[in-house]
PDB file of C-alpha atoms in Angstrom:
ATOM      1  CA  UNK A 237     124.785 139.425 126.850  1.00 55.00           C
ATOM      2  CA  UNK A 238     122.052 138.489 124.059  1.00 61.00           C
ATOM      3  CA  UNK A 239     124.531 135.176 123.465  1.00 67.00           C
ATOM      4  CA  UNK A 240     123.735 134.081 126.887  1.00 82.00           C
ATOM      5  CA  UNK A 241     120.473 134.861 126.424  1.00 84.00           C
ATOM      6  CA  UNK A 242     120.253 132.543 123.488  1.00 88.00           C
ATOM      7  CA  UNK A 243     122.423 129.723 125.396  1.00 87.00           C
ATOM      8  CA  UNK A 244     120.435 129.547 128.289  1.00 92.00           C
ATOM      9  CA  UNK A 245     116.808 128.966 125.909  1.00 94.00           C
ATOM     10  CA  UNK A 246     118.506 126.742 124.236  1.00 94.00           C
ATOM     11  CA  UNK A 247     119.568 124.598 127.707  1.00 94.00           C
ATOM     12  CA  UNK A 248     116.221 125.139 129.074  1.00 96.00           C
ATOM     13  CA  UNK A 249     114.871 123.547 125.865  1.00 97.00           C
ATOM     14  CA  UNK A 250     116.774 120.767 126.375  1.00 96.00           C
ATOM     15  CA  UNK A 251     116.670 120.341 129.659  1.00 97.00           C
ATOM     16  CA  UNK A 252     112.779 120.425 129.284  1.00 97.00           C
ATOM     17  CA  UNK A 253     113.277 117.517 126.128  1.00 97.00           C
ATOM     18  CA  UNK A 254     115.460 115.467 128.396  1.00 97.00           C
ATOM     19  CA  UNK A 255     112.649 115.395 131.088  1.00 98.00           C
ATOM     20  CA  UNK A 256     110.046 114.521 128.826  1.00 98.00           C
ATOM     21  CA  UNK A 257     111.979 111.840 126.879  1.00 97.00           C
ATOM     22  CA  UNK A 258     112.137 110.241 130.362  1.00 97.00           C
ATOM     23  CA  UNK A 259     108.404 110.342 130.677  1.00 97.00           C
ATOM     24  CA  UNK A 260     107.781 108.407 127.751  1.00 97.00           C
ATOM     25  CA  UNK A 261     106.461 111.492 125.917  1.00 98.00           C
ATOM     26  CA  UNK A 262     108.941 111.088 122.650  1.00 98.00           C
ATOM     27  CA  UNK A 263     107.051 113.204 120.384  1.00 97.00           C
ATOM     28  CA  UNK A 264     107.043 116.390 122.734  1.00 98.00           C
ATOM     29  CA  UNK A 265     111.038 115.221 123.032  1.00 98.00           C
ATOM     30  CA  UNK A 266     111.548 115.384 119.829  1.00 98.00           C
ATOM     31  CA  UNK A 267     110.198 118.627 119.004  1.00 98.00           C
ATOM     32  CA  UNK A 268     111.914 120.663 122.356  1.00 98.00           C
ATOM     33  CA  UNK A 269     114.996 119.036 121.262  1.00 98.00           C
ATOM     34  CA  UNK A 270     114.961 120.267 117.725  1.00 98.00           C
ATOM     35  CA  UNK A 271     113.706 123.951 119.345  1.00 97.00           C
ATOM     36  CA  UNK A 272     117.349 123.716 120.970  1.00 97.00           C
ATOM     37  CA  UNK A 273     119.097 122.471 117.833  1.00 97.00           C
ATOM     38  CA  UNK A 274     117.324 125.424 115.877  1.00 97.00           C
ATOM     39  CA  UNK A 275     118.567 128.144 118.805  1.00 95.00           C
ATOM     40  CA  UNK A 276     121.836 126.636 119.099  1.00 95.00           C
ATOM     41  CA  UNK A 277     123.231 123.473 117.632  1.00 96.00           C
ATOM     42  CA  UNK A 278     124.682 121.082 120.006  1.00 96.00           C
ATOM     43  CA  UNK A 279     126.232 117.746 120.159  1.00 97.00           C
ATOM     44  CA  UNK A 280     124.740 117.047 123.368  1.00 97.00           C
ATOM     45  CA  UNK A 281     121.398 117.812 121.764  1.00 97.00           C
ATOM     46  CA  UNK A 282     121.652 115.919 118.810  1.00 98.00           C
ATOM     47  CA  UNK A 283     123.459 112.992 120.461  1.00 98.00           C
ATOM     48  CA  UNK A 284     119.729 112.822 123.031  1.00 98.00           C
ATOM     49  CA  UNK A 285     117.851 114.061 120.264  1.00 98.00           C
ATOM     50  CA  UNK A 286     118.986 110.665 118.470  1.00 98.00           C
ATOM     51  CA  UNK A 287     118.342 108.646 121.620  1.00 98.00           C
ATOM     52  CA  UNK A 288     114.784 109.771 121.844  1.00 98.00           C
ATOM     53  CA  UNK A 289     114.401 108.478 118.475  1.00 98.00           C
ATOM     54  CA  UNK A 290     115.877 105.005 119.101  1.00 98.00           C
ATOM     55  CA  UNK A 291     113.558 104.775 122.073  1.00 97.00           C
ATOM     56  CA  UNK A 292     111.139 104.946 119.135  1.00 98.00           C
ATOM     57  CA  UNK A 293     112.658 102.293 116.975  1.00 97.00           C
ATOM     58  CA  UNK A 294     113.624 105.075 114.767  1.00 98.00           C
ATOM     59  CA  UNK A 295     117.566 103.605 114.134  1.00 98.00           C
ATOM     60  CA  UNK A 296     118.721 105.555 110.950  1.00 97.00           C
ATOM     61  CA  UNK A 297     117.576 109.101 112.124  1.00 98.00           C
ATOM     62  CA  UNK A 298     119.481 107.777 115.025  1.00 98.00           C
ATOM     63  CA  UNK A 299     122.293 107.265 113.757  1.00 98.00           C
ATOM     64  CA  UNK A 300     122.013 110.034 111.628  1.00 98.00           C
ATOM     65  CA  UNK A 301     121.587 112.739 114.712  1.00 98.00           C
ATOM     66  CA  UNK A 302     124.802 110.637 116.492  1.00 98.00           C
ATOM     67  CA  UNK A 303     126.855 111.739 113.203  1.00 98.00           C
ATOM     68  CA  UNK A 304     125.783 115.142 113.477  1.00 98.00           C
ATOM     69  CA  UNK A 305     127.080 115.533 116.903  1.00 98.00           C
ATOM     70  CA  UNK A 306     130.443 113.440 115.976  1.00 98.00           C
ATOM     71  CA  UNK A 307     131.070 116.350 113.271  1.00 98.00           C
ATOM     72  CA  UNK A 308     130.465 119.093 116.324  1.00 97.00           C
ATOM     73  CA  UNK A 309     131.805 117.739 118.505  1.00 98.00           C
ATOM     74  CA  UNK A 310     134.373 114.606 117.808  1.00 98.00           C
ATOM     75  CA  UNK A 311     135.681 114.551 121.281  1.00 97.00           C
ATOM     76  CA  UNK A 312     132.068 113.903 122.999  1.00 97.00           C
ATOM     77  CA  UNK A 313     132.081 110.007 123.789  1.00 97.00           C
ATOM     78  CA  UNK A 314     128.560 109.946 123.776  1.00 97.00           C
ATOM     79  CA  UNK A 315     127.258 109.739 120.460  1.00 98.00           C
ATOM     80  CA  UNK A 316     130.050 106.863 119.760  1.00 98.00           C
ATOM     81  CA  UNK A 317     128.658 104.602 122.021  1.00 98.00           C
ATOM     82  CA  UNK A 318     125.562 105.041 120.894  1.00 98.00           C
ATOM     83  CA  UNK A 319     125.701 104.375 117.299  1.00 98.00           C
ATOM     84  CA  UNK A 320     127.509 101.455 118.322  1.00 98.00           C
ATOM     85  CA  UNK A 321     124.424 100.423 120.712  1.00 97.00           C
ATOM     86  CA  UNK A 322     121.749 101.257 117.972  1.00 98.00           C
ATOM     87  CA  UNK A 323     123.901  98.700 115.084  1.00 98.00           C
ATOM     88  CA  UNK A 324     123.984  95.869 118.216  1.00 96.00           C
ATOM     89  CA  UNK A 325     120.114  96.708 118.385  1.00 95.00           C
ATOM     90  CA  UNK A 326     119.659  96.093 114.815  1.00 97.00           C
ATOM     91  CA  UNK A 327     121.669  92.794 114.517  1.00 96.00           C
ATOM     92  CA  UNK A 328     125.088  94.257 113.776  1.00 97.00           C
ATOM     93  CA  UNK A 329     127.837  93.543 116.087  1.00 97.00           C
ATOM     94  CA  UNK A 330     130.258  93.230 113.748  1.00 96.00           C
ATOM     95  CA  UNK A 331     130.050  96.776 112.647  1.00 97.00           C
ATOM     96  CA  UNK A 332     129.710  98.270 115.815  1.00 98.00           C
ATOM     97  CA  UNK A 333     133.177  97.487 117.156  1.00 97.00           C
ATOM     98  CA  UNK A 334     134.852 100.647 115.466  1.00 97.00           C
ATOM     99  CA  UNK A 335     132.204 102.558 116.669  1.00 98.00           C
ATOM    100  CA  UNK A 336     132.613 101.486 120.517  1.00 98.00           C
ATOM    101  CA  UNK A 337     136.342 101.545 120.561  1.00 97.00           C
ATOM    102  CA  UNK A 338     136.090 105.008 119.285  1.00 97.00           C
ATOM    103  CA  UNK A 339     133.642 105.452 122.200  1.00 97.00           C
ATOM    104  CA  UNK A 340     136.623 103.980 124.588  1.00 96.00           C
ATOM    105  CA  UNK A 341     139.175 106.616 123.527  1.00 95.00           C
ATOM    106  CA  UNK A 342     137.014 109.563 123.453  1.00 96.00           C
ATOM    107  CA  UNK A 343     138.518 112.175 125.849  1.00 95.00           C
ATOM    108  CA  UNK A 344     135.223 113.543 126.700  1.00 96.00           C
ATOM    109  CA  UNK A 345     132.888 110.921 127.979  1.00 94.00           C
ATOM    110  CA  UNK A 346     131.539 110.606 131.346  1.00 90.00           C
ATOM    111  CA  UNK A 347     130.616 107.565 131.406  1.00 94.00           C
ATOM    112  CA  UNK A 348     133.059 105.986 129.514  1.00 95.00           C
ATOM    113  CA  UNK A 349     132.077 102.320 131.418  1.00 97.00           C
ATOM    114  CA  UNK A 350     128.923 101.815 128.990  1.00 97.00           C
ATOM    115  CA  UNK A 351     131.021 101.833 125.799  1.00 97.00           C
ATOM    116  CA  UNK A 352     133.185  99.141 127.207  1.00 98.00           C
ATOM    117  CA  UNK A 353     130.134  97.572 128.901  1.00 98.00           C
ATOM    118  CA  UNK A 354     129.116  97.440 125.239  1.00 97.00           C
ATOM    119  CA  UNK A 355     131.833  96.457 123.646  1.00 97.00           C
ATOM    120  CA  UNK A 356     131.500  93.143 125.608  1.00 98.00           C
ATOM    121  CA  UNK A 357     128.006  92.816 124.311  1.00 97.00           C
ATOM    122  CA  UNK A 358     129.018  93.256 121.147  1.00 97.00           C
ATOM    123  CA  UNK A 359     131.859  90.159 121.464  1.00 97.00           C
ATOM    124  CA  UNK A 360     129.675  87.794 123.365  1.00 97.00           C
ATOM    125  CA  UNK A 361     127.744  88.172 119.996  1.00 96.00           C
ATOM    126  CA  UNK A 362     130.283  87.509 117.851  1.00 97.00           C
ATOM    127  CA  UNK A 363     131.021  84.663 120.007  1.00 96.00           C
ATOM    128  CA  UNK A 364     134.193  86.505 121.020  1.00 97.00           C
ATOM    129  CA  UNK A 365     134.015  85.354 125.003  1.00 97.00           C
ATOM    130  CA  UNK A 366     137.523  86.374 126.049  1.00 97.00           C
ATOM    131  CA  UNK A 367     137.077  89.395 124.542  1.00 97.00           C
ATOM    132  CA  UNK A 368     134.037  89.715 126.068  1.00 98.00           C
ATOM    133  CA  UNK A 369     134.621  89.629 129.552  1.00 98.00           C
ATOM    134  CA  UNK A 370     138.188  91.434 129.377  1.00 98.00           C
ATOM    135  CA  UNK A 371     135.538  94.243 128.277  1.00 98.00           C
ATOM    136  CA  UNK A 372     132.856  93.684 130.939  1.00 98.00           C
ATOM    137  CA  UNK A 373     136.279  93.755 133.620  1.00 98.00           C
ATOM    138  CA  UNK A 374     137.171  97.274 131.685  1.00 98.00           C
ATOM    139  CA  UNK A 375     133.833  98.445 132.538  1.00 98.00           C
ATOM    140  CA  UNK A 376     133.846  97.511 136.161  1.00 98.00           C
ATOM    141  CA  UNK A 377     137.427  98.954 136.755  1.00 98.00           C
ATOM    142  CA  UNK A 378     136.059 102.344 135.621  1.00 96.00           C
ATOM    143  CA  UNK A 379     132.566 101.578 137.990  1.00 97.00           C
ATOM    144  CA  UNK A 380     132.734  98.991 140.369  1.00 97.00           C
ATOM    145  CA  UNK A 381     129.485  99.256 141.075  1.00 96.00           C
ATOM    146  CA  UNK A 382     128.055  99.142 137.358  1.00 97.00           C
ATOM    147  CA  UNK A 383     125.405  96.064 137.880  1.00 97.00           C
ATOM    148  CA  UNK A 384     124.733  95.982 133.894  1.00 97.00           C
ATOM    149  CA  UNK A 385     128.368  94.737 132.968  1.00 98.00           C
ATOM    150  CA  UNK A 386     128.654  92.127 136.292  1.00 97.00           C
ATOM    151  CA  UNK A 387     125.743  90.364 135.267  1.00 98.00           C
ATOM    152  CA  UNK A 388     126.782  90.280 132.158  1.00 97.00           C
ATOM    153  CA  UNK A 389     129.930  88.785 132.787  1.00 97.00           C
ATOM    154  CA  UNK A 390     128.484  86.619 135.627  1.00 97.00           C
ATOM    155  CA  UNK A 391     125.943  85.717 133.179  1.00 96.00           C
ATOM    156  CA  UNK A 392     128.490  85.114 130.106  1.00 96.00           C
ATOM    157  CA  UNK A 393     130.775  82.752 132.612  1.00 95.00           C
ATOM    158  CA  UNK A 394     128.009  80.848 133.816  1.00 94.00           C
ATOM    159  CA  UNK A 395     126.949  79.812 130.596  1.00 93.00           C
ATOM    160  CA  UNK A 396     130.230  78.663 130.028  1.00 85.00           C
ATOM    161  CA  UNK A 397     130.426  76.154 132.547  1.00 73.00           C
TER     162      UNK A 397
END
């Protein structure tokens, strides 16, 4: 009984980081997140907790909370994808292809669309262009309606013409 106890604070906690992350308020984000982390560790936690601090240009602690979830949680697509995102953000397509295709095969990922919505980024900056849209396609197979990767690809083969 006291372990639900302690699993429910801990979602509350990060249910109440999650909602102020999406307010803009990072710092109070930050520290409900690592309230949760402290009750119970999570990769789900550390995976947002590391996307509040990208929304804050803060890359390496990033990437850092993203390999803390990996190692609780290797299955959880999440924290894949965004490494990968974060190492496009800094410049760095080239390194992160392994992580997005490890983002494509992870068997627990709900949106599994962004990592290959990404992985097209990430070959349309490596000048990769085939690649490229055969990822944006991937995306919009798994969500026909995901606008991000369409204009992408619209965008990408327009440019080509």
């Amino acid at each position: 009984m006291e372990e639900n106890i302690t699993l429910q604070q801990a979602r509350i906690l990060l249910e109440r980081a999650y909602r102020s992350q999406m307010k803009g308020d990072f710092d109070r984000a930050v520290d409900l997140y690592e309230r949760s982390l402290k009750i119970v560790p999570t990769a789900e936690a550390h995976t947002y907790l590391g996307w509040t601090y990208s929304m804050m240009n803060r890359y390496e602690e990033a990437i850092e909370q993203c390999l803390r979830a990996i190692e609780l949680d290797p299955d959880f697509g999440n924290p894949y994808n965004d490494i990968g995102s974060y190492l496009l953000d800094l410049g760095e397509p080239a390194e992160a292809i392994e992580w997005l295709e490890k983002a494509t095969q992870a068997t627990r990922y709900e949106t599994p669309q962004f990592a290959h919505f990404n992985l097209g980024r990430t070959h349309e900056q490596l000048g990769k262009y085939r690649s490229a849209i055969e990822a944006y396609d991937r995306a919009l197979e798994m969500e026909p309606l995901f606008q991000p990767a369409h204009w992408a690809k619209m965008g990408l083969i327009s440019s080509m013409n």
